[in-house]
XYZ file of C-alpha atoms in Angstrom:
776
model
C 84.117 -102.989 69.698
C 85.553 -99.873 71.154
C 87.486 -98.371 68.768
C 91.552 -98.399 69.721
C 91.427 -94.182 70.645
C 88.961 -94.490 72.483
C 89.042 -92.560 76.280
C 88.764 -94.896 78.740
C 89.821 -92.868 82.375
C 88.514 -92.274 85.876
C 86.753 -88.982 87.120
C 86.762 -87.400 90.557
C 85.895 -83.532 91.678
C 87.973 -81.081 93.934
C 86.092 -80.757 96.876
C 85.617 -84.664 97.031
C 89.694 -85.149 96.682
C 91.984 -82.185 97.632
C 91.642 -81.156 100.735
C 92.952 -78.214 102.566
C 96.658 -76.785 103.174
C 98.359 -74.433 105.193
C 98.094 -70.894 102.675
C 96.755 -72.650 100.076
C 94.798 -69.182 99.371
C 91.886 -70.923 99.222
C 87.984 -69.169 99.666
C 85.235 -70.831 101.304
C 82.268 -73.216 99.399
C 78.840 -73.371 99.809
C 79.666 -76.787 101.246
C 82.591 -75.665 103.599
C 79.328 -74.220 105.415
C 77.022 -77.160 104.911
C 80.258 -79.087 106.747
C 80.104 -76.993 109.471
C 76.394 -76.850 109.693
C 76.720 -80.341 110.873
C 74.505 -81.479 107.756
C 76.833 -84.334 106.362
C 76.861 -87.983 107.295
C 78.308 -87.991 110.978
C 79.258 -84.157 110.975
C 82.626 -85.169 108.891
C 83.729 -82.696 106.472
C 86.724 -82.645 103.790
C 89.414 -80.139 105.296
C 91.098 -83.560 104.418
C 88.990 -85.501 101.847
C 91.996 -87.709 100.016
C 95.156 -85.388 100.986
C 95.121 -84.713 97.268
C 96.433 -81.643 97.200
C 100.068 -83.186 99.105
C 99.551 -86.303 97.329
C 98.410 -85.584 93.536
C 101.880 -86.927 92.106
C 102.087 -89.749 93.626
C 97.860 -90.190 92.987
C 98.988 -89.467 89.009
C 102.219 -92.089 88.685
C 99.179 -94.973 90.591
C 97.384 -94.276 88.377
C 99.632 -94.365 85.189
C 100.910 -97.584 86.429
C 97.031 -98.663 86.354
C 97.134 -97.912 82.990
C 94.820 -94.897 83.253
C 95.299 -92.247 80.684
C 92.363 -89.769 80.784
C 91.409 -88.147 83.583
C 88.273 -85.854 84.032
C 88.591 -83.658 86.952
C 87.334 -80.045 88.637
C 88.657 -76.753 89.308
C 87.476 -75.225 92.927
C 86.095 -72.180 91.638
C 86.776 -70.680 94.886
C 90.650 -72.013 95.077
C 91.065 -70.082 91.779
C 88.956 -66.803 92.633
C 88.550 -67.139 96.469
C 85.439 -64.267 96.117
C 84.286 -66.006 92.986
C 85.050 -62.766 91.285
C 87.277 -60.397 91.346
C 91.047 -60.875 92.420
C 92.900 -64.309 91.524
C 94.669 -66.726 93.635
C 97.991 -67.418 92.691
C 98.786 -70.532 94.946
C 95.523 -72.435 93.780
C 96.797 -71.160 89.741
C 100.131 -72.442 90.392
C 98.459 -75.701 92.024
C 96.520 -76.608 88.810
C 99.197 -75.827 86.511
C 101.134 -77.882 88.058
C 99.102 -80.841 88.040
C 98.454 -80.539 84.384
C 102.276 -80.782 84.207
C 102.478 -83.894 86.165
C 99.220 -85.602 84.360
C 101.057 -84.974 81.219
C 104.536 -86.285 82.332
C 102.522 -89.493 82.936
C 100.825 -89.497 80.190
C 98.046 -88.823 80.860
C 94.934 -86.886 79.210
C 92.910 -83.880 81.014
C 89.749 -83.337 80.757
C 88.729 -79.998 83.188
C 85.160 -79.668 84.486
C 84.942 -76.191 85.590
C 81.609 -76.227 87.903
C 80.968 -79.766 89.868
C 79.462 -78.087 92.583
C 82.371 -75.793 94.466
C 80.219 -72.850 94.454
C 81.838 -69.727 96.362
C 80.471 -68.798 99.774
C 81.157 -65.088 99.070
C 78.687 -65.900 95.879
C 76.151 -67.118 97.322
C 75.544 -64.478 99.825
C 75.275 -62.804 96.937
C 72.319 -64.164 95.998
C 73.904 -67.334 94.215
C 72.598 -68.681 90.969
C 69.400 -66.708 91.611
C 71.159 -63.209 90.802
C 71.415 -62.711 87.412
C 74.785 -61.872 88.025
C 75.728 -65.188 88.132
C 75.809 -65.740 84.435
C 79.060 -63.083 84.532
C 80.388 -64.619 87.268
C 80.729 -67.728 85.582
C 81.582 -66.123 82.684
C 84.426 -64.311 84.175
C 85.389 -67.887 85.936
C 86.043 -69.342 82.949
C 87.956 -66.782 81.378
C 90.486 -67.091 83.855
C 90.877 -70.760 83.681
C 91.124 -70.777 79.818
C 93.743 -68.018 79.997
C 95.947 -70.232 82.772
C 95.103 -73.897 81.470
C 93.925 -73.612 77.671
C 97.657 -74.213 76.776
C 98.076 -77.288 78.436
C 94.153 -78.886 78.611
C 92.214 -79.447 74.948
C 88.674 -80.778 77.257
C 86.566 -78.621 79.090
C 83.195 -79.141 80.301
C 81.378 -76.374 82.113
C 78.587 -78.335 84.284
C 78.440 -81.274 86.124
C 75.227 -82.431 87.323
C 72.772 -79.220 87.299
C 70.101 -81.693 88.158
C 71.405 -82.664 91.113
C 73.121 -79.144 92.503
C 70.143 -77.428 91.454
C 67.582 -79.430 92.608
C 69.640 -81.527 95.811
C 70.737 -78.061 96.842
C 67.671 -75.660 96.010
C 64.466 -77.084 95.774
C 65.079 -80.339 98.401
C 67.662 -78.909 100.577
C 69.435 -82.649 100.822
C 72.766 -80.868 99.579
C 74.936 -77.542 99.868
C 73.862 -74.827 100.771
C 70.579 -76.518 101.806
C 67.830 -74.460 100.618
C 63.806 -75.453 100.275
C 63.441 -72.422 97.322
C 59.966 -72.170 95.569
C 59.893 -74.136 92.462
C 59.782 -70.757 90.305
C 63.358 -69.618 92.229
C 65.183 -72.527 90.845
C 63.474 -72.449 87.557
C 65.146 -68.721 87.679
C 68.451 -69.939 88.387
C 68.151 -73.255 86.101
C 67.838 -70.698 83.284
C 70.550 -68.770 84.941
C 73.025 -71.780 85.202
C 72.354 -72.672 81.571
C 73.236 -69.146 80.067
C 76.293 -69.138 82.354
C 77.119 -72.137 80.068
C 76.756 -70.581 76.950
C 79.041 -67.587 78.670
C 81.336 -69.944 79.863
C 81.638 -71.161 76.460
C 81.883 -68.476 74.507
C 84.794 -67.730 77.097
C 86.596 -70.556 77.043
C 86.909 -70.773 73.349
C 88.118 -66.989 73.092
C 90.760 -67.195 75.697
C 92.066 -70.565 75.583
C 94.933 -68.842 72.794
C 93.850 -72.407 70.713
C 91.250 -74.925 69.691
C 89.572 -77.415 72.616
C 86.908 -79.471 72.622
C 84.004 -78.024 75.258
C 81.451 -80.225 76.659
C 78.149 -80.193 79.464
C 78.128 -83.018 81.853
C 73.815 -83.579 82.796
C 72.631 -86.809 84.076
C 69.974 -88.141 85.191
C 67.937 -92.252 85.661
C 67.514 -93.847 82.236
C 64.147 -95.026 80.986
C 64.483 -98.545 79.496
C 61.938 -100.675 77.453
C 60.431 -103.890 79.433
C 61.494 -105.373 75.790
C 62.655 -104.823 72.731
C 59.676 -104.273 71.373
C 58.888 -101.805 68.830
C 56.140 -100.618 71.438
C 57.842 -100.645 74.526
C 61.217 -98.916 72.996
C 58.990 -95.727 71.834
C 57.224 -96.217 75.304
C 61.159 -95.786 76.811
C 62.324 -93.015 74.497
C 59.157 -90.671 75.502
C 59.908 -91.434 78.909
C 63.515 -90.558 78.960
C 62.518 -87.157 77.885
C 59.596 -86.622 79.697
C 59.334 -85.010 83.201
C 58.318 -86.147 86.683
C 55.182 -85.444 87.855
C 56.281 -84.601 91.592
C 56.765 -80.901 91.675
C 59.471 -81.179 94.447
C 61.516 -82.931 92.300
C 61.382 -81.044 88.519
C 64.913 -81.755 88.043
C 64.835 -84.947 87.449
C 65.339 -85.167 83.812
C 67.155 -84.570 81.164
C 65.126 -82.843 78.323
C 64.598 -79.125 80.239
C 68.999 -79.235 80.734
C 69.938 -80.528 77.701
C 67.466 -79.775 74.825
C 68.343 -75.905 74.912
C 72.240 -76.380 75.284
C 71.828 -78.555 71.827
C 68.668 -77.912 70.457
C 68.444 -74.370 70.884
C 64.606 -74.884 72.508
C 63.063 -76.091 75.803
C 61.118 -78.563 75.363
C 57.230 -78.142 74.610
C 56.011 -80.458 77.485
C 57.775 -78.714 80.037
C 57.239 -75.022 78.997
C 53.502 -76.317 78.674
C 53.279 -78.298 82.347
C 56.078 -75.110 83.914
C 54.474 -72.400 83.096
C 53.673 -70.855 85.977
C 56.847 -71.115 87.339
C 59.033 -69.882 84.375
C 60.981 -66.351 83.702
C 60.963 -64.350 81.247
C 62.854 -66.534 78.047
C 64.254 -63.956 75.728
C 65.453 -65.176 71.863
C 68.965 -63.759 72.791
C 68.333 -65.821 75.918
C 68.517 -69.216 73.813
C 70.697 -67.953 71.468
C 73.155 -67.638 74.213
C 72.992 -70.992 75.473
C 72.906 -72.685 72.327
C 76.199 -72.141 71.941
C 77.896 -74.909 69.585
C 79.496 -78.018 71.963
C 81.882 -80.452 70.347
C 80.866 -83.732 72.610
C 77.852 -84.307 75.473
C 79.209 -85.759 78.509
C 76.219 -87.603 80.534
C 76.598 -89.674 84.149
C 74.992 -93.100 83.923
C 74.537 -95.128 87.252
C 71.150 -96.416 86.648
C 67.525 -96.575 84.954
C 64.092 -97.985 85.669
C 62.112 -100.089 83.163
C 58.997 -99.193 81.420
C 56.646 -100.772 78.829
C 53.641 -99.732 76.260
C 50.476 -100.063 77.535
C 46.927 -100.930 75.025
C 46.382 -97.423 74.320
C 49.911 -96.427 73.865
C 50.165 -94.971 77.743
C 53.460 -95.687 79.127
C 53.505 -98.031 82.380
C 55.723 -98.262 84.911
C 57.276 -101.668 85.584
C 57.527 -102.652 88.857
C 61.364 -104.263 90.065
C 60.667 -107.299 91.742
C 61.619 -108.373 95.293
C 65.211 -108.176 96.027
C 66.333 -106.847 92.897
C 70.063 -106.058 92.456
C 71.997 -102.805 94.537
C 74.772 -101.098 95.091
C 75.685 -100.425 98.641
C 74.747 -96.529 97.957
C 70.386 -98.767 97.498
C 70.752 -97.454 93.638
C 69.385 -100.506 91.714
C 72.084 -102.406 89.467
C 70.855 -102.058 85.324
C 73.646 -102.482 83.033
C 71.502 -102.528 80.461
C 70.373 -98.168 81.368
C 74.334 -97.205 79.603
C 73.100 -99.191 76.127
C 69.604 -97.045 75.785
C 70.860 -93.870 77.796
C 73.811 -93.694 75.156
C 71.384 -94.854 72.332
C 68.877 -92.179 73.030
C 70.495 -89.564 73.708
C 72.655 -90.267 70.198
C 69.400 -90.508 68.643
C 68.158 -87.092 70.359
C 71.370 -84.497 70.298
C 73.045 -86.000 66.972
C 76.706 -85.294 69.518
C 79.742 -87.165 69.848
C 79.087 -88.814 74.005
C 81.474 -89.410 77.040
C 79.953 -91.086 79.492
C 81.403 -88.619 81.733
C 80.423 -90.444 85.408
C 79.398 -94.488 86.163
C 80.617 -96.109 88.921
C 79.310 -98.074 92.014
C 79.813 -98.147 95.966
C 80.609 -101.367 97.715
C 80.691 -102.054 101.311
C 84.874 -102.455 100.691
C 87.014 -103.610 103.276
C 90.788 -104.696 103.987
C 91.031 -108.355 103.941
C 93.205 -110.348 106.164
C 95.844 -110.391 103.405
C 95.967 -106.901 103.651
C 93.793 -106.314 99.839
C 90.812 -105.751 98.942
C 88.868 -107.645 97.311
C 85.693 -105.977 95.253
C 84.663 -108.946 92.949
C 81.009 -106.837 92.909
C 82.524 -103.823 91.245
C 84.034 -105.842 88.968
C 80.729 -107.690 88.201
C 79.135 -104.305 88.225
C 81.644 -102.658 85.515
C 81.621 -105.797 83.182
C 77.943 -105.600 83.294
C 77.867 -101.958 81.825
C 80.606 -102.003 80.058
C 79.233 -104.714 77.765
C 75.940 -102.814 76.746
C 78.084 -99.532 76.587
C 80.091 -102.050 74.008
C 76.725 -102.536 72.257
C 76.042 -99.313 71.863
C 79.034 -98.703 70.018
C 78.800 -101.690 68.007
C 75.712 -100.719 66.370
C 77.014 -96.976 66.108
C 76.715 -94.298 68.882
C 79.655 -92.284 68.532
C 80.481 -92.994 72.031
C 84.184 -91.268 72.577
C 85.180 -92.051 76.237
C 84.369 -93.209 79.370
C 85.189 -92.432 82.824
C 85.200 -94.142 85.843
C 83.778 -93.419 89.052
C 86.081 -92.924 90.590
C 89.366 -93.257 91.210
C 90.198 -92.970 94.193
C 87.147 -93.742 97.365
C 86.521 -90.268 98.489
C 84.323 -87.438 100.136
C 80.918 -88.298 98.697
C 79.009 -84.980 99.367
C 76.052 -85.024 101.900
C 77.112 -89.146 102.664
C 80.522 -88.097 103.869
C 82.811 -91.091 103.563
C 80.118 -93.648 104.452
C 80.241 -94.548 100.768
C 82.899 -96.053 98.725
C 83.314 -95.634 94.603
C 86.963 -95.790 94.279
C 88.807 -98.186 92.356
C 91.607 -97.636 94.922
C 90.877 -98.091 98.632
C 91.852 -94.417 100.842
C 92.877 -95.183 104.356
C 91.214 -91.922 105.501
C 92.902 -91.948 109.022
C 96.126 -92.741 107.483
C 95.651 -91.342 103.940
C 97.175 -95.273 102.465
C 96.221 -95.955 99.328
C 95.481 -99.678 98.229
C 95.135 -101.205 94.962
C 91.528 -103.120 94.582
C 90.953 -105.564 93.057
C 89.150 -103.883 90.342
C 91.483 -101.791 89.657
C 93.836 -104.473 88.015
C 90.521 -105.769 86.006
C 90.123 -101.658 84.864
C 93.896 -101.649 84.033
C 93.127 -105.378 81.357
C 89.854 -103.761 79.993
C 92.151 -100.650 78.816
C 94.873 -103.163 77.888
C 92.576 -105.273 75.843
C 90.344 -102.177 74.384
C 87.522 -103.656 75.927
C 88.193 -107.409 74.565
C 88.087 -109.326 77.938
C 84.304 -108.115 78.768
C 81.793 -110.833 78.866
C 79.491 -108.941 76.522
C 82.161 -109.898 73.863
C 81.194 -113.708 74.309
C 78.767 -115.658 74.979
C 77.858 -116.493 78.558
C 79.595 -118.878 79.632
C 76.778 -119.531 82.500
C 75.884 -123.054 83.520
C 72.679 -123.149 81.314
C 69.417 -124.626 83.320
C 66.525 -125.906 81.074
C 62.964 -126.708 81.090
C 62.007 -130.392 80.472
C 59.224 -131.345 77.882
C 57.319 -133.606 79.424
C 55.530 -136.454 76.700
C 52.184 -138.655 77.524
C 52.724 -142.152 76.597
C 50.263 -145.199 76.578
C 52.557 -147.068 78.946
C 53.327 -143.884 81.043
C 53.297 -143.526 84.979
C 52.668 -141.198 87.790
C 56.747 -141.117 89.201
C 57.680 -137.989 86.878
C 55.238 -136.172 88.498
C 55.141 -136.974 91.661
C 58.786 -137.773 92.511
C 60.674 -135.281 90.503
C 58.537 -132.735 90.719
C 58.064 -132.060 86.463
C 54.956 -130.573 86.794
C 54.602 -128.972 83.245
C 51.258 -130.968 82.795
C 47.775 -130.863 84.294
C 47.676 -134.334 85.352
C 50.493 -136.716 86.466
C 49.429 -140.084 85.052
C 50.465 -141.299 81.839
C 53.814 -139.382 81.576
C 56.090 -141.765 80.548
C 59.024 -139.567 79.620
C 61.158 -136.161 80.158
C 62.534 -135.152 77.528
C 65.274 -132.669 80.079
C 68.261 -131.698 77.624
C 66.678 -131.319 74.418
C 67.063 -129.797 70.928
C 65.038 -131.832 68.960
C 61.582 -130.470 66.855
C 59.449 -132.541 68.692
C 60.519 -131.334 72.130
C 63.065 -127.931 72.539
C 64.034 -127.210 76.083
C 63.519 -123.172 76.593
C 66.717 -121.604 78.793
C 64.751 -121.315 81.931
C 67.235 -117.982 84.013
C 69.982 -116.085 83.054
C 70.729 -114.725 79.953
C 69.648 -116.794 77.520
C 66.193 -117.191 79.661
C 63.186 -117.934 77.311
C 65.585 -119.257 74.464
C 65.184 -122.645 73.352
C 67.927 -125.008 73.150
C 68.222 -125.372 69.511
C 68.098 -121.338 68.567
C 70.987 -120.826 71.125
C 72.997 -123.769 69.513
C 72.247 -122.204 66.091
C 73.453 -119.010 67.226
C 76.164 -119.156 69.798
C 77.984 -122.720 68.583
C 80.920 -121.469 70.583
C 79.225 -122.427 73.587
C 78.943 -125.513 72.125
C 83.234 -126.157 70.941
C 82.027 -125.466 67.683
C 80.345 -128.651 67.141
C 79.732 -129.186 63.584
C 76.675 -131.506 63.794
C 73.869 -129.622 62.202
C 71.656 -129.831 65.588
C 72.071 -129.912 68.741
C 73.128 -134.162 69.257
C 71.772 -135.254 72.372
C 69.148 -135.890 73.747
C 68.758 -136.628 77.131
C 65.286 -138.311 78.999
C 63.731 -139.854 81.983
C 61.565 -143.186 81.539
C 58.804 -143.926 83.472
C 57.530 -146.932 82.103
C 54.272 -148.233 84.424
C 53.235 -151.011 81.664
C 55.746 -152.266 78.819
C 57.551 -150.541 75.810
C 56.715 -151.745 71.918
C 59.660 -154.191 70.722
C 61.465 -152.064 68.968
C 65.010 -151.304 66.830
C 66.460 -148.298 65.779
C 68.528 -147.151 62.628
C 71.658 -145.969 62.327
C 72.624 -142.698 60.549
C 73.139 -144.385 56.843
C 69.682 -145.596 57.243
C 67.838 -143.090 58.450
C 69.752 -140.131 56.315
C 68.341 -142.301 53.088
C 65.201 -143.129 54.877
C 64.019 -140.682 57.306
C 64.502 -136.744 55.247
C 68.041 -136.714 56.552
C 67.388 -137.008 60.445
C 70.044 -138.879 62.668
C 70.044 -142.247 63.277
C 69.658 -143.331 66.977
C 72.494 -144.854 69.186
C 70.638 -144.689 72.816
C 72.050 -145.889 76.546
C 70.439 -146.411 79.845
C 71.492 -146.091 83.197
C 68.593 -147.561 85.587
C 67.597 -145.746 88.369
C 65.088 -148.167 89.857
C 63.326 -151.935 88.555
C 61.454 -154.166 90.170
C 63.214 -157.534 91.671
C 64.173 -160.004 89.626
C 63.397 -157.173 86.714
C 64.276 -158.421 82.387
C 64.974 -156.076 80.040
C 64.505 -156.579 76.045
C 68.274 -156.644 74.726
C 68.862 -158.760 71.777
C 67.141 -161.786 69.972
C 67.691 -165.278 68.996
C 67.747 -165.574 65.464
C 70.529 -167.015 64.143
C 69.809 -166.042 60.097
C 67.946 -163.195 59.336
C 65.646 -165.717 56.980
C 65.075 -167.043 61.125
C 64.525 -163.621 62.155
C 61.371 -162.958 58.942
C 60.131 -166.170 60.250
C 59.406 -165.174 63.689
C 58.013 -161.422 63.090
C 55.803 -162.465 60.891
C 54.809 -165.992 62.348
C 54.441 -163.124 65.397
C 56.645 -165.789 67.454
C 58.146 -163.017 69.581
C 58.514 -164.641 72.957
C 60.820 -166.940 70.716
C 62.400 -164.071 69.172
C 63.374 -161.702 71.904
C 66.157 -162.232 74.446
C 65.114 -161.039 77.821
C 68.371 -160.203 80.354
C 68.319 -159.900 83.766
C 69.533 -156.298 85.193
C 68.746 -154.555 88.861
C 69.296 -151.258 89.591
C 72.822 -149.147 89.253
C 72.853 -150.974 85.891
C 74.042 -149.427 82.762
C 72.928 -150.530 79.479
C 74.256 -149.447 75.611
C 71.690 -150.011 72.800
C 73.360 -149.392 69.040
C 71.416 -149.362 65.833
C 69.876 -152.114 65.225
C 69.522 -153.549 68.346
C 66.330 -155.151 69.198
C 65.067 -154.159 72.879
C 62.211 -152.896 75.254
C 61.906 -151.666 78.366
C 59.917 -153.504 80.259
C 56.785 -152.409 82.921
C 58.191 -151.224 86.564
C 61.403 -149.339 85.215
C 62.600 -145.767 85.683
C 65.897 -145.604 83.947
C 68.235 -141.985 82.293
C 68.552 -142.389 78.845
C 71.052 -140.716 76.500
C 70.680 -140.904 73.104
C 71.693 -139.272 69.813
C 68.796 -136.617 68.708
C 66.669 -138.969 67.138
C 62.477 -139.420 67.208
C 63.075 -142.400 65.002
C 62.015 -145.416 66.241
C 60.861 -148.669 64.332
C 58.191 -150.406 66.480
C 58.507 -154.494 65.657
C 55.412 -155.571 67.965
C 52.978 -153.882 70.705
C 50.979 -156.699 72.693
C 48.196 -155.410 70.350
C 47.347 -151.890 72.197
C 45.000 -149.909 71.205
C 45.310 -146.033 71.154
C 41.975 -143.977 70.126
C 40.534 -147.473 69.619
C 43.194 -148.840 67.117
C 46.453 -150.495 67.145
C 49.660 -148.259 66.826
C 51.320 -148.497 64.025
C 54.192 -150.825 63.648
C 57.228 -150.649 61.052
C 57.558 -154.604 60.396
C 59.540 -153.782 57.272
C 62.033 -151.278 58.435
C 62.607 -153.232 61.551
C 63.736 -156.004 59.169
C 66.048 -153.895 56.990
C 67.570 -152.698 60.433
C 67.726 -155.305 62.883
C 71.230 -156.751 63.159
C 71.880 -160.460 62.742
C 73.156 -161.968 64.825
C 72.804 -160.031 67.754
C 74.998 -158.628 70.056
C 75.521 -160.392 73.762
C 74.708 -159.856 76.951
C 77.694 -158.769 78.029
C 78.564 -156.212 75.181
C 75.503 -154.545 76.510
C 74.985 -154.542 80.412
C 77.417 -152.864 82.500
C 77.649 -153.481 86.311
C 77.986 -149.712 87.777
C 78.145 -150.581 91.402
C 82.028 -150.775 91.756
C 82.509 -146.913 90.750
C 84.326 -145.451 93.767
C 82.473 -142.865 95.483
C 84.274 -139.052 93.977
C 85.256 -140.405 90.861
C 83.512 -139.760 87.103
C 83.662 -144.172 86.340
C 83.291 -144.426 82.037
C 80.261 -145.985 81.069
C 80.312 -145.800 77.688
C 82.518 -143.915 75.221
C 81.287 -144.577 71.943
C 81.186 -142.502 68.324
C 78.565 -140.101 69.419
C 79.163 -139.696 73.343
C 80.584 -140.229 76.748
C 78.926 -140.961 79.602
C 80.119 -141.219 83.060
C 78.417 -142.299 86.955
C 79.599 -139.789 89.490
C 78.651 -140.659 93.292
C 79.419 -137.208 94.814
C 79.606 -137.367 98.529
C 81.475 -133.869 100.011
C 82.857 -131.987 98.081
C 84.731 -132.307 95.107
C 85.704 -130.357 91.983
C 86.043 -131.209 87.687
C 87.293 -130.242 85.100
C 84.613 -129.427 81.720
C 87.228 -129.574 79.265
C 83.977 -130.988 76.808
C 82.149 -129.213 74.132
C 79.499 -128.914 76.378
C 79.092 -131.292 79.526
C 75.446 -132.107 80.909
C 74.776 -133.312 84.627
C 71.946 -135.311 85.775
C 70.955 -135.056 89.124
C 68.951 -139.198 89.350
C 69.594 -138.452 93.493
C 70.254 -136.681 96.554
C 71.148 -132.550 96.571
C 73.350 -130.373 97.172
C 75.762 -127.212 95.115
C 77.305 -127.282 91.976
C 78.869 -123.453 90.789
C 77.024 -122.113 93.576
C 73.286 -123.315 92.604
C 71.136 -125.587 95.195
C 70.252 -128.974 92.813
C 68.481 -131.737 93.654
C 66.894 -134.587 92.227
C 65.610 -134.843 88.677
C 67.966 -131.450 88.100
C 69.728 -131.151 84.246
C 72.749 -128.514 84.086
C 74.372 -128.072 81.009
C 77.508 -126.727 81.299
C 79.282 -124.962 78.239
C 82.413 -125.015 76.541
C 85.216 -123.350 78.497
C 83.655 -123.516 81.468
C 86.749 -124.845 83.297
C 86.519 -125.817 86.908
C 83.379 -127.460 88.625
C 82.972 -126.927 91.363
C 80.459 -129.874 93.269
C 79.621 -130.215 96.961
C 76.848 -132.832 98.415
C 75.561 -136.148 98.473
C 74.387 -137.153 94.891
C 74.229 -139.444 91.883
C 74.879 -138.081 88.962
C 75.385 -138.538 85.374
C 77.285 -136.952 83.020
C 77.635 -136.680 79.409
C 78.634 -135.274 76.609
C 78.413 -135.626 72.660
C 81.694 -136.081 70.419
C 83.108 -135.190 67.435
C 86.415 -135.970 65.198
C 88.933 -133.567 66.541
C 86.686 -131.449 69.245
C 86.322 -133.067 71.876
C 89.402 -133.332 73.898
């Protein structure tokens, strides 16, 4: 769990939110020039942006109201030093000092980033980062910041995302200043930036006037293993710290920027690969770059999967069609926060901050005047849940900064992207708090307790059925229901649709627990089943297709099975008749009046005298208690709900042969457990046709389960208040909780699911287990 001192925050940069004010004395940046050149989306610019230069006090008060107590923001270098060096702008100093004062008044801890891409145009005109003097320029700027803001700010970050401002601004030409320089020039600039980082660390510590904490905030996509097998994990670790093959994208990596800062050397792989492009690198350079820092920041938004090949090679795993993406077309990959933070901490051993993470959504104002952004909540919940896992496994993550508090000017994308948890209506500068901000406030208040990662997923469970070949089986389960796990269609007598029994353990087909068995889920996440104490998942739901007669049989109760069947459950079961012939009859009970008469009829094979044939029809419901002689006859299709047991004692099997041999009978056990006298027809058979539509009609409430029938027509809601609830679709089709369903589908709703939405025309059987004190 996140600790009580975990820094929950939000992030922003000066250029993206501040805007300009008359007489503010701010110098021109490369982004101002880029905007003037109409190289931003739709010719947009940041002259107003979020107008935070006028509205910061209101914004900070709102930040406090929304529970945010840590704010990472940048200084505009050109606002403080309009020419980049030399003369200081008093208005800029006063502005940031008052911002710090306002943050303090609102109980918000500031984290100052010195450089979030606001490079003074005056310095760009002097060669920019390619000029070796840029190291001293940045050190001077860091000194001024430390002298004027060190008293009110404990946390400083030197650079934000050097991979981006160097790669996109100078190599690919997509960001300001929009240049496409040769690789050797960008390598030289990168070396200067890293030296500038080291010089700034020294200046910050020297001139802050007190002990401060200094960090560095690079970025990169995260290599994630396709599985948690050791070979895949090692493949992902290697890829994360390796280099792209494309020379025009070489800046997009972790180790070239972070190894020198944290380890004091460039990675060997990079030195070999990039040798033709590299500037002179001296020992003194590396000593300057590798100044001790207090924490490592990392901006993480997404990742990509890799796996290990048979020869140990790293293989990229392609994303499937329709892979989830944000509004900015970035892939949604929550596990990148887990693997990124884990790999970074393993390699560098420094306390970590996630200095940026967030999502662009297509936000809009709804008719109620609010901004509802459920996609952002889903995104953040998934990402933060994965970060929580890293924390719980010992990764020293100290804080998380959401990008961003306000919608803002998103660089070359202008205002086409909205990352904020507060909506900005740019024509009026009106702020509207989005649903995600309220959600984030609750996350902060609970120190992450409300995250879905703190509890097993309570999503609807879809199970893969287990098919059973039977001597009496037909072909309807494959032909009518589409259960096609077997090559053959004929002779499939049973579909174990919901089962955790050792003889047929269903596998979760999709979702968070995909690939896990139901028995594993019951054993490891008992809370999904209402805390039931039964040692095994207690129910087994089947569909039975009987082409010919089943054996005449009987089941033991719990006490007999416990003593004679290695501690197994007994078997209480019930049937709902889905289809049967006209004038159909089932074997339910017997005619023996005494146990002596029972033995005599069995021993003499007088089964026609023994059994009781009961007329039934489609839609009837039959309860078969332990000790009841019974048999399903040919032509029946039915759904069976039973205790999780596979114990059947055969009394008679019509002399059938399997592989040339008769099937085993269980005469002694049958005579032990058959009830004498047996139940009456009225006790066993219930006619369900009278249950009104859209009502859960109770069919049985016994010691082991409750079963209902529901004929759905249209739309309705039910309350899942049971340890679990199984929904079996017998006919028709519809939608359950947004998932299309059809005949033959079986769903399991875990405990705590709450309200369930159903829509369509369907006939369903619903069931749950019973346990004293647990059901309601």
